[in-house]
Coordinates of C-alpha atoms in Angstrom, one line a residue:
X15 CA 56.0 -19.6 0.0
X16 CA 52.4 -18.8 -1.1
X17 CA 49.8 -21.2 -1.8
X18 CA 49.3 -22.2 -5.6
X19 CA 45.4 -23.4 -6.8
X20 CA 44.7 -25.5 -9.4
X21 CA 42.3 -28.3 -9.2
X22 CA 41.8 -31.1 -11.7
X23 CA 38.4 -30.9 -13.6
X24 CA 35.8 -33.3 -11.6
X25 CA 34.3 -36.2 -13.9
X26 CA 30.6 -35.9 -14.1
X27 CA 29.5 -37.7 -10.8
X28 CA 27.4 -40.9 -11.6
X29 CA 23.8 -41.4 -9.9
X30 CA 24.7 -44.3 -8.3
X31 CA 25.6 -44.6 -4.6
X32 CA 28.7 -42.7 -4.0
X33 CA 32.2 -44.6 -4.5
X34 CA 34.1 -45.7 -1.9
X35 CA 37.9 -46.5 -0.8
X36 CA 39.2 -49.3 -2.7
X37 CA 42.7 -50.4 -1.4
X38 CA 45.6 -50.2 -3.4
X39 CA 47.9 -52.6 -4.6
X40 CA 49.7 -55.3 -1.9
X41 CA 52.6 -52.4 -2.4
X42 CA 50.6 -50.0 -1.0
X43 CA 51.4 -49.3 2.6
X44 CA 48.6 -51.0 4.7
X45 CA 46.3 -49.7 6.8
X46 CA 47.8 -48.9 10.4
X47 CA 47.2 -51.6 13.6
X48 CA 45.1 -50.2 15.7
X49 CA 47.2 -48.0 18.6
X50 CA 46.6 -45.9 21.5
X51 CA 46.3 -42.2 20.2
X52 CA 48.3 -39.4 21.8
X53 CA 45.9 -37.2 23.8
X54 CA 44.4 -34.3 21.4
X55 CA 44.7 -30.6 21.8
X56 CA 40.8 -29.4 22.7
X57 CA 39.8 -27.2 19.2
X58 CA 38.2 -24.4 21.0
X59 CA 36.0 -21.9 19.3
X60 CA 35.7 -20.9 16.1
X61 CA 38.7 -18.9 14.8
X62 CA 39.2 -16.7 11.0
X63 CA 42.8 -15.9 9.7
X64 CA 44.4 -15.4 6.2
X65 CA 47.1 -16.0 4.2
X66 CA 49.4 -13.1 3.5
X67 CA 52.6 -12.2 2.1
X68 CA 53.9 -11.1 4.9
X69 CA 52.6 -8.7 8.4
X70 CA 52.0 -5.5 5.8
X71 CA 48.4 -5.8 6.1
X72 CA 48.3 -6.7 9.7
X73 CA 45.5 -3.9 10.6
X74 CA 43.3 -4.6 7.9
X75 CA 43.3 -8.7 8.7
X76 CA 42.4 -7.6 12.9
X77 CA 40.1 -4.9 11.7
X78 CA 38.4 -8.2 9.8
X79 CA 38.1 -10.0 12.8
X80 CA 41.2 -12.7 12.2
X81 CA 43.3 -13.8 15.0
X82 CA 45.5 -16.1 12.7
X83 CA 47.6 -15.9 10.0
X84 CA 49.1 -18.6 7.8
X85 CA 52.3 -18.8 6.1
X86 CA 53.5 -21.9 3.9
X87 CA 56.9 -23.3 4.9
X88 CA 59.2 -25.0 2.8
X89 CA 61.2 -28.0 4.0
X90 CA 63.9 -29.7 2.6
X91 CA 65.9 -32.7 4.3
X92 CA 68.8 -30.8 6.4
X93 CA 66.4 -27.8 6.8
X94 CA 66.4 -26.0 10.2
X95 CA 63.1 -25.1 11.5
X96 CA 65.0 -22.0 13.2
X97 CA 64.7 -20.6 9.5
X98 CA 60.5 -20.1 11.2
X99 CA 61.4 -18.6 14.2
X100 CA 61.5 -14.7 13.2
X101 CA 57.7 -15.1 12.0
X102 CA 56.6 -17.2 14.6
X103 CA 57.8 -14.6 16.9
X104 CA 56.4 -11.2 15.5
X105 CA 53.0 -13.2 15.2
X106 CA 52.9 -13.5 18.5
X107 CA 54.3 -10.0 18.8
X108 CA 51.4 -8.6 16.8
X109 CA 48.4 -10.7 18.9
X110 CA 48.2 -13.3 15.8
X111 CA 48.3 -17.4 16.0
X112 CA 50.4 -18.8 13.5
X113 CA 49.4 -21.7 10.8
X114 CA 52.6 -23.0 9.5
X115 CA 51.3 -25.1 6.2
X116 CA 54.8 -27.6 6.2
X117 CA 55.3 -29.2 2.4
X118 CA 58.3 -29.7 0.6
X119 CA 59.1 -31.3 -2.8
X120 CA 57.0 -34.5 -3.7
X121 CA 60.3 -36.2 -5.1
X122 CA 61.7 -36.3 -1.3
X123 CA 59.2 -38.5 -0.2
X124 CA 59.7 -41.3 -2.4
X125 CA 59.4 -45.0 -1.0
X126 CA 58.9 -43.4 2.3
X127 CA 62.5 -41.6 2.8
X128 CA 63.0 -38.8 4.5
X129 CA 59.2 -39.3 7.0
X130 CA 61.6 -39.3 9.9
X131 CA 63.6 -36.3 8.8
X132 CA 59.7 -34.2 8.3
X133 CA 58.8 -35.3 11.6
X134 CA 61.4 -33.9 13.8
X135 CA 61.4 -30.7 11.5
X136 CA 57.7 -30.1 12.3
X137 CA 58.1 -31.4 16.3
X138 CA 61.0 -28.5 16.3
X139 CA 58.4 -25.8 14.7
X140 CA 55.9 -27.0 17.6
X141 CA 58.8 -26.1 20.0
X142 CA 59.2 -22.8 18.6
X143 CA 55.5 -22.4 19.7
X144 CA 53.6 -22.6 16.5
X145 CA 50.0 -22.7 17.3
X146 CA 49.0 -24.9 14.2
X147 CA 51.1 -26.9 11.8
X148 CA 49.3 -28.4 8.7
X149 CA 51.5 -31.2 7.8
X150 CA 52.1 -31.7 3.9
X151 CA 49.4 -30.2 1.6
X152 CA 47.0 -31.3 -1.6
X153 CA 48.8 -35.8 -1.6
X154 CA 46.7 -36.8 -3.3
X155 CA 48.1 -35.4 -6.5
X156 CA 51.5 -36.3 -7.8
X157 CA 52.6 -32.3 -7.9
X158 CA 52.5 -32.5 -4.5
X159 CA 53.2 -36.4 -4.0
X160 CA 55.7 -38.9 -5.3
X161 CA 54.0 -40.0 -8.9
X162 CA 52.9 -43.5 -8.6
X163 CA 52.5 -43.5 -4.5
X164 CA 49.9 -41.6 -4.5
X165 CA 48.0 -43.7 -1.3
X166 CA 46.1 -42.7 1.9
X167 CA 47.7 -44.9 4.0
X168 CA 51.5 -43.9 2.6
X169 CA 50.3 -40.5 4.0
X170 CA 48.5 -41.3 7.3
X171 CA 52.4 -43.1 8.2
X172 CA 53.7 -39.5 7.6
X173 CA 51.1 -38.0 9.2
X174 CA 51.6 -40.4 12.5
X175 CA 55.4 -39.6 12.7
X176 CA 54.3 -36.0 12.6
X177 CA 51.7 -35.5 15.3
X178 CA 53.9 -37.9 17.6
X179 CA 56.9 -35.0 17.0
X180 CA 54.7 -31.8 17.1
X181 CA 52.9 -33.3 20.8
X182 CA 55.7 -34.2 21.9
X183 CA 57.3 -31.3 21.8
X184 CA 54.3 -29.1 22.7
X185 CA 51.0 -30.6 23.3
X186 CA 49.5 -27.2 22.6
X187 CA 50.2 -26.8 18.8
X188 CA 47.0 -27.8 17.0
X189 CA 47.7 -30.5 13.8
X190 CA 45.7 -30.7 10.9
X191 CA 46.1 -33.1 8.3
X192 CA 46.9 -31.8 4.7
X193 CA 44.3 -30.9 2.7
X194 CA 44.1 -32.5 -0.5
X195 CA 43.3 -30.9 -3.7
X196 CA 39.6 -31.2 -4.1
X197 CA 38.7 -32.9 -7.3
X198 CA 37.1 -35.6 -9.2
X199 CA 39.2 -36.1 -12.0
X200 CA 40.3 -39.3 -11.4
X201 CA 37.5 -41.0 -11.1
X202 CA 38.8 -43.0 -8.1
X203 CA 42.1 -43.7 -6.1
X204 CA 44.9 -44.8 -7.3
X205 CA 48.9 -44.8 -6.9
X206 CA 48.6 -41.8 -9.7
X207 CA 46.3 -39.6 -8.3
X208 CA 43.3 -40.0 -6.1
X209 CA 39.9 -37.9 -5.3
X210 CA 39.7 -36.1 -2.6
X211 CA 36.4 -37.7 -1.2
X212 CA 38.6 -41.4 -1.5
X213 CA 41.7 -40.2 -0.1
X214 CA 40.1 -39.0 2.8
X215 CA 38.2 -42.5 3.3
X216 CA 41.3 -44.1 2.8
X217 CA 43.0 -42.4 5.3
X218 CA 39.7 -42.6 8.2
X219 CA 40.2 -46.1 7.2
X220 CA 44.5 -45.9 7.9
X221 CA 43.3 -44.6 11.5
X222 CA 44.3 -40.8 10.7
X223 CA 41.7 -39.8 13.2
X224 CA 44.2 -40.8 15.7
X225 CA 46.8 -38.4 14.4
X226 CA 44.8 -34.8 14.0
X227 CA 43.0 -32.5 15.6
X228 CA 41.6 -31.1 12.6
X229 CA 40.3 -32.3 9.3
X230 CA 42.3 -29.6 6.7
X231 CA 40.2 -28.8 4.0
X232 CA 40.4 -26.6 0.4
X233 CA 37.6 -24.6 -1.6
X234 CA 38.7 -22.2 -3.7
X235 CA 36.6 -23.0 -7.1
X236 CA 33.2 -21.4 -5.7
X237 CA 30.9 -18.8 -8.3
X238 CA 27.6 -19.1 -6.6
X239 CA 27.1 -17.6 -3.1
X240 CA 28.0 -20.7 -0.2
X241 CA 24.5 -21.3 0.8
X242 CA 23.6 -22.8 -2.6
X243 CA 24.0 -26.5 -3.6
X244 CA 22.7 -26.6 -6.8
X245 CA 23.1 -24.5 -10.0
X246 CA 26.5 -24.2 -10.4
X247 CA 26.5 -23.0 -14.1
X248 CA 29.7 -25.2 -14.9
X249 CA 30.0 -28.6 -16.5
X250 CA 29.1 -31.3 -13.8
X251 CA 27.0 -28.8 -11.8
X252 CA 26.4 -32.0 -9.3
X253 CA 29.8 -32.9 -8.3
X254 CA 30.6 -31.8 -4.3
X255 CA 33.6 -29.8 -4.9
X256 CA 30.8 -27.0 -7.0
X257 CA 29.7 -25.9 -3.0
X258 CA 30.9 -24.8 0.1
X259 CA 28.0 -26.7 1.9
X260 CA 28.8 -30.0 -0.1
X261 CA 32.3 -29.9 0.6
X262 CA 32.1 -29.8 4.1
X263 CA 29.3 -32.6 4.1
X264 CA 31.6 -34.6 2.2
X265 CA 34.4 -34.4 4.6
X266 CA 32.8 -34.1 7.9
X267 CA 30.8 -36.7 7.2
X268 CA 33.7 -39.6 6.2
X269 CA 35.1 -38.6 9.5
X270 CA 31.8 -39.4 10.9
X271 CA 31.8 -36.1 12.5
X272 CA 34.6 -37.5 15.0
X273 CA 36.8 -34.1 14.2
X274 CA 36.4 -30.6 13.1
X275 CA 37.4 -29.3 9.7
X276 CA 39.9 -26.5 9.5
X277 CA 40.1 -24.7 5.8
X278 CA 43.5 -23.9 5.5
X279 CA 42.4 -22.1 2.0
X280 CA 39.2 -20.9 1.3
X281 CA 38.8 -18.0 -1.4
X282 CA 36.8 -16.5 -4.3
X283 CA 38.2 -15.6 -7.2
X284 CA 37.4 -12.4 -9.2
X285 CA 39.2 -10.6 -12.0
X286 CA 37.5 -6.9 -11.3
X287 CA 40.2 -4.4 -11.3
X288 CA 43.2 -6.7 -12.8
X289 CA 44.0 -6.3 -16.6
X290 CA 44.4 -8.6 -18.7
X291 CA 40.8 -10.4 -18.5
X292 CA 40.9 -13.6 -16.7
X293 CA 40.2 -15.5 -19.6
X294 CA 42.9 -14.1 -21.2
X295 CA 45.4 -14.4 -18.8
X296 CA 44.4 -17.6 -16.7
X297 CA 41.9 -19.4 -19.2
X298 CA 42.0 -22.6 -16.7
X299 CA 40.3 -19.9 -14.2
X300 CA 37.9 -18.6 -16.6
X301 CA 35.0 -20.0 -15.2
X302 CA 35.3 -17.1 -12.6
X303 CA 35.6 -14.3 -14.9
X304 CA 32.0 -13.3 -14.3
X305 CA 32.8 -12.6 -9.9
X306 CA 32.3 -9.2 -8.7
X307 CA 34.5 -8.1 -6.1
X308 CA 31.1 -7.5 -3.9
X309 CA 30.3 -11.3 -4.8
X310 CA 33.9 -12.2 -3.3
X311 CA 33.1 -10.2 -0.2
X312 CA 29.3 -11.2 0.2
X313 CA 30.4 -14.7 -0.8
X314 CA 33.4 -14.7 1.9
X315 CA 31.1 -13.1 4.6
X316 CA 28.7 -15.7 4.2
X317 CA 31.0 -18.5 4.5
X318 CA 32.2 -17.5 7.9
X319 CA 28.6 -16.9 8.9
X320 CA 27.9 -20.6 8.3
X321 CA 30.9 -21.9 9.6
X322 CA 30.6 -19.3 13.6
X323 CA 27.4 -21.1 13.7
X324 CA 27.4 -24.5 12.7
X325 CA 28.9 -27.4 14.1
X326 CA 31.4 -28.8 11.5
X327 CA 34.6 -25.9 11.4
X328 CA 36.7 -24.8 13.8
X329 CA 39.1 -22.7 11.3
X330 CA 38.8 -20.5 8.3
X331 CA 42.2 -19.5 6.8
X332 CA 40.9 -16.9 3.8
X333 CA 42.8 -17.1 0.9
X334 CA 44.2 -14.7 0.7
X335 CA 44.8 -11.1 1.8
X336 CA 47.6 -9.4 -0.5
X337 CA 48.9 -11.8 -3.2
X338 CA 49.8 -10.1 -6.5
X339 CA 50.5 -12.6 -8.7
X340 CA 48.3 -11.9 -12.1
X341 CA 49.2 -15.0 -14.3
X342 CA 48.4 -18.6 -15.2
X343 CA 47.9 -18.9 -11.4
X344 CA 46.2 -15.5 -10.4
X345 CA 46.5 -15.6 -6.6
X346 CA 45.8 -11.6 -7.1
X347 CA 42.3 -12.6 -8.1
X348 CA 41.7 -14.1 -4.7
X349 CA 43.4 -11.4 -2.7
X350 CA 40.8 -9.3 -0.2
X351 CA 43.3 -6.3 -0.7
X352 CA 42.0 -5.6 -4.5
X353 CA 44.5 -3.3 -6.8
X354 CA 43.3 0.0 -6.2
X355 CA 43.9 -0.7 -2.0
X356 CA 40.2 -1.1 -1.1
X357 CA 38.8 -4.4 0.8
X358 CA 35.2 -4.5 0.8
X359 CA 35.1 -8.1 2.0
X360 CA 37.3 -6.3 5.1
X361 CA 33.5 -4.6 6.2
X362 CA 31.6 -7.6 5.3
X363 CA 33.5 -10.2 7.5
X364 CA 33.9 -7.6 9.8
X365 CA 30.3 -7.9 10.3
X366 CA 30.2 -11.6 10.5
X367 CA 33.3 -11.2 13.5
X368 CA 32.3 -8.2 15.4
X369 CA 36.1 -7.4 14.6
X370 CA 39.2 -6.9 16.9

């Protein structure tokens, strides 16, 4: 039930205008008529979490200054949302909101089964009293979506069914749309895969904005500290997805700042302290092999520096705190808990929070 990264490689950007949403195929789902939206929880202030294996390191996320903590949930058709119940409830026990991130396997979506089935699951984890539910996570690639549906406006019809079940079951439980993987690889959008930038068009375009409270948002591929937007020393140091500043640019902006952005993942990866190298044991991750932990920290603190102040995020979910997992995905390389126990980004955001 933990988060897995892996973005597609962006194609170099061109220096044209940027692309826009082109419509699928007549298939496609089409665009939804225009309706009257269901009122929308107010956002408050800005808020920091993380996502953890469990409440272990429940002192060290409050000492950090987080009053969420996220947790993905796996659904099924047939699955009971009283399976979420036990965690929703010692959150709440310990002080903490609770980000349920809802997915399920991509094949149980196909041709638009089973949307009624996620709806009420998610409406019955708003009645349990979950304070946030992302609904689905990273369409806009077929590991996470049916191969060969891959649309905006496929997704915004899930997404509607969901937000009507979550308000009206409890109008408090904020909903943020799933954030897609953030990429460029495909050069476009398309029923196989889709870029992040085009999927989110698409689905402004579907009316989304009418079905969320918050815009959800990834970046987890950062190596140069969040202020920066140039000099990424990568291949196509130019695309959006390089920087924290460009990504949330990118997705505020096709909203037309009509909503917040919540990142329900944002992390920096570094290898210090984990053995083998990076390169040798995730060589798709490589390009991070050169992150200090005090970068991951610095780079962390700054982030939610940017995002208290500014005007565009009402949510940072850090990913993560205690992940383990030193392989061809190494979540351990993003954890804030490094191997030897210490947490040095633990000061530094605490600094940026004024902690608990």
């Amino acid at each position: 039930q933990t988060a897995v990264f892996e973005s597609p490689v962006p194609t170099t950007p061109t220096a044209t205008a940027p692309p826009t949403y082109t419509p699928l195929s007549p298939a496609t789902p089409t665009a939804l008529s225009p309706s009257t939206p269901v009122p929308q929880t107010a956002l408050g202030e800005f808020e920091m979490g993380g996502q953890a294996s469990g409440f272990n390191q429940i002192d060290s996320m409050r000492y950090s200054g987080m009053t969420w903590i996220k947790k993905q949930q796996r659904w099924g058709p047939g699955d009971k949302a009283a399976d979420a119940a036990a965690a929703i409830s010692e959150a709440h026990l310990k002080g903490f909101k609770i980000l349920l991130s809802v997915l399920g396997d991509a094949e149980s979506l196909r041709g638009g089964a089973n949307y009624g089935e996620y709806a009420r699951y998610v409406g019955d984890l708003a009645a349990l009293k979950a304070d946030a539910i992302e609904v689905w996570n990273e369409m806009n690639i077929d590991r996470e979506w049916p191969g060969g549906e891959i649309s905006p406006a496929a997704y915004t019809e899930l997404l509607r069914q969901a937000y009507s079940a979550i308000k009206e079951k409890n109008a408090a439980t904020l909903v943020i749309s799933g954030a897609p993987a953030p990429t460029g690889y495909f050069g476009g959008c398309g029923g196989a895969g889709c870029d992040d930038n085009l999927f989110l068009q698409g689905m402004v375009k579907a009316g989304a904005l009418n079905y969320l409270d918050c815009i959800g948002i990834h970046y987890n591929e950062g190596v140069v500290p969040p202020p920066q937007t140039s000099g990424d020393p990568r291949d196509t140091p130019d695309h959006y997805t390089r920087y924290y500043q460009t990504m949330i640019d990118t997705y505020y902006d096709a909203a037309g700042g009509r909503k917040k952005l919540c990142f329900t993942e944002l992390g920096y990866l570094s290898g210090e302290g984990y053995s083998p190298a990076l390169a040798e044991v995730a060589p798709s991750f490589a390009w991070a092999a050169e992150t200090s932990v005090d970068e991951q920290a610095q780079w962390l603190a700054e982030a939610v520096r940017i995002a208290k102040t500014g005007p565009h995020t009402r949510l940072i979910i850090v990913f993560n705190i205690d992940l383990t997992a030193w392989g061809s995905d190494p979540q351990g390389g993003y954890a804030i808990i490094r191997p030897d126990g210490r947490c040095p980004a633990c000061e530094a955001l605490r600094a940026v929070m004024g902690g608990r």
